[in-house]
XYZ file of C-alpha atoms in Angstrom:
117
model
C 0.000 0.000 0.000
C 1.345 3.422 -0.913
C 1.404 6.064 1.785
C -1.382 8.619 1.332
C -0.063 12.103 2.055
C -3.540 13.404 2.898
C -3.757 11.446 6.165
C -1.412 11.789 9.118
C -1.106 8.360 10.734
C 0.280 8.186 14.258
C 0.997 4.993 16.158
C 0.669 5.240 19.924
C 2.139 2.749 22.359
C 0.994 2.668 25.977
C 4.011 1.107 27.658
C 4.782 -0.451 31.005
C 7.911 -2.567 31.410
C 8.106 -3.276 27.683
C 11.887 -3.309 27.280
C 12.043 -6.947 26.183
C 9.676 -6.561 23.220
C 9.612 -2.867 22.316
C 12.306 -2.944 19.647
C 10.751 -5.830 17.694
C 7.324 -4.213 17.858
C 8.741 -0.909 16.636
C 10.898 -2.373 13.863
C 7.896 -4.210 12.401
C 5.893 -0.985 11.957
C 5.739 -0.276 8.194
C 7.621 3.012 7.653
C 5.714 3.737 4.475
C 2.403 3.824 6.349
C 3.130 5.696 9.581
C 4.149 9.319 10.098
C 5.013 9.247 13.785
C 5.271 6.884 16.740
C 4.524 8.048 20.278
C 5.292 5.967 23.359
C 3.757 6.857 26.715
C 5.646 5.155 29.514
C 3.602 4.470 32.631
C 6.439 4.637 35.189
C 8.199 1.474 34.010
C 10.776 -0.125 36.270
C 12.900 -1.398 33.361
C 14.712 0.452 30.556
C 11.697 0.912 28.260
C 12.283 4.671 28.026
C 15.964 4.329 27.156
C 15.220 1.838 24.389
C 12.438 4.020 22.980
C 14.713 7.065 22.909
C 17.479 5.066 21.220
C 14.938 4.132 18.536
C 14.038 7.840 18.114
C 10.486 7.301 19.303
C 8.738 10.359 20.754
C 8.498 9.557 24.485
C 6.355 10.921 27.293
C 6.907 9.598 30.812
C 4.235 9.452 33.489
C 5.717 10.267 36.902
C 3.336 7.758 38.491
C 1.622 4.679 37.123
C -1.821 5.733 35.886
C -2.937 2.276 34.798
C -3.820 1.104 31.320
C -6.831 3.401 30.947
C -4.924 6.487 32.054
C -2.072 5.636 29.723
C -4.461 5.197 26.782
C -5.994 8.617 27.439
C -2.563 10.233 27.348
C -1.739 8.376 24.119
C -4.880 9.540 22.333
C -4.565 13.123 23.591
C -0.964 13.347 22.371
C -1.809 11.854 18.987
C -4.521 14.456 18.463
C -2.217 17.246 19.672
C 0.328 16.056 17.089
C -2.275 16.361 14.324
C -3.253 12.732 13.775
C -5.997 11.960 11.304
C -5.724 8.246 12.058
C -4.486 6.830 15.364
C -3.350 3.225 15.703
C -2.725 1.827 19.168
C -0.155 -0.944 19.263
C 0.953 -2.529 22.510
C 4.745 -2.668 22.695
C 4.657 -6.221 24.057
C 3.837 -7.477 20.536
C 0.341 -8.598 21.501
C -0.685 -7.180 18.128
C 1.318 -7.659 14.949
C 2.634 -4.231 13.875
C 2.940 -5.418 10.279
C -0.867 -5.391 10.007
C -1.171 -1.604 10.390
C -1.733 -0.980 6.650
C -4.680 -3.388 6.677
C -6.161 -1.744 9.771
C -6.074 1.782 8.411
C -7.132 1.128 4.814
C -10.890 0.831 5.589
C -10.691 4.155 7.452
C -8.731 5.888 4.682
C -11.161 4.621 2.057
C -14.159 5.942 3.995
C -15.644 2.485 4.517
C -15.398 2.810 8.322
C -14.842 5.618 10.792
C -13.112 3.378 13.307
C -11.389 -0.021 13.408
C -10.943 -1.906 16.663
């Protein structure tokens, strides 16, 4: 799928102790489809933040653990502040296959659906 310049696609990653799997998850994100990746770290005890910064991911750190719901809210708020037209949430523990992002966003880009879950 060719990248469509009319849509800004941002991937958000709500992270907590994701150091072991973050790099694989990130490296499998199709560059041609995504404009920006944002990681929100929820006060991890491991080196998630250091790995994300080494990968040049935009990182926000919560001072205290806000839980999964609080982390998601921060992710979505940041994506909208960064001008996202389409937001894709990928968990950095590779629960979801990052390589499938083009297939997730195509129905939204084509106007078939407003949201994909």
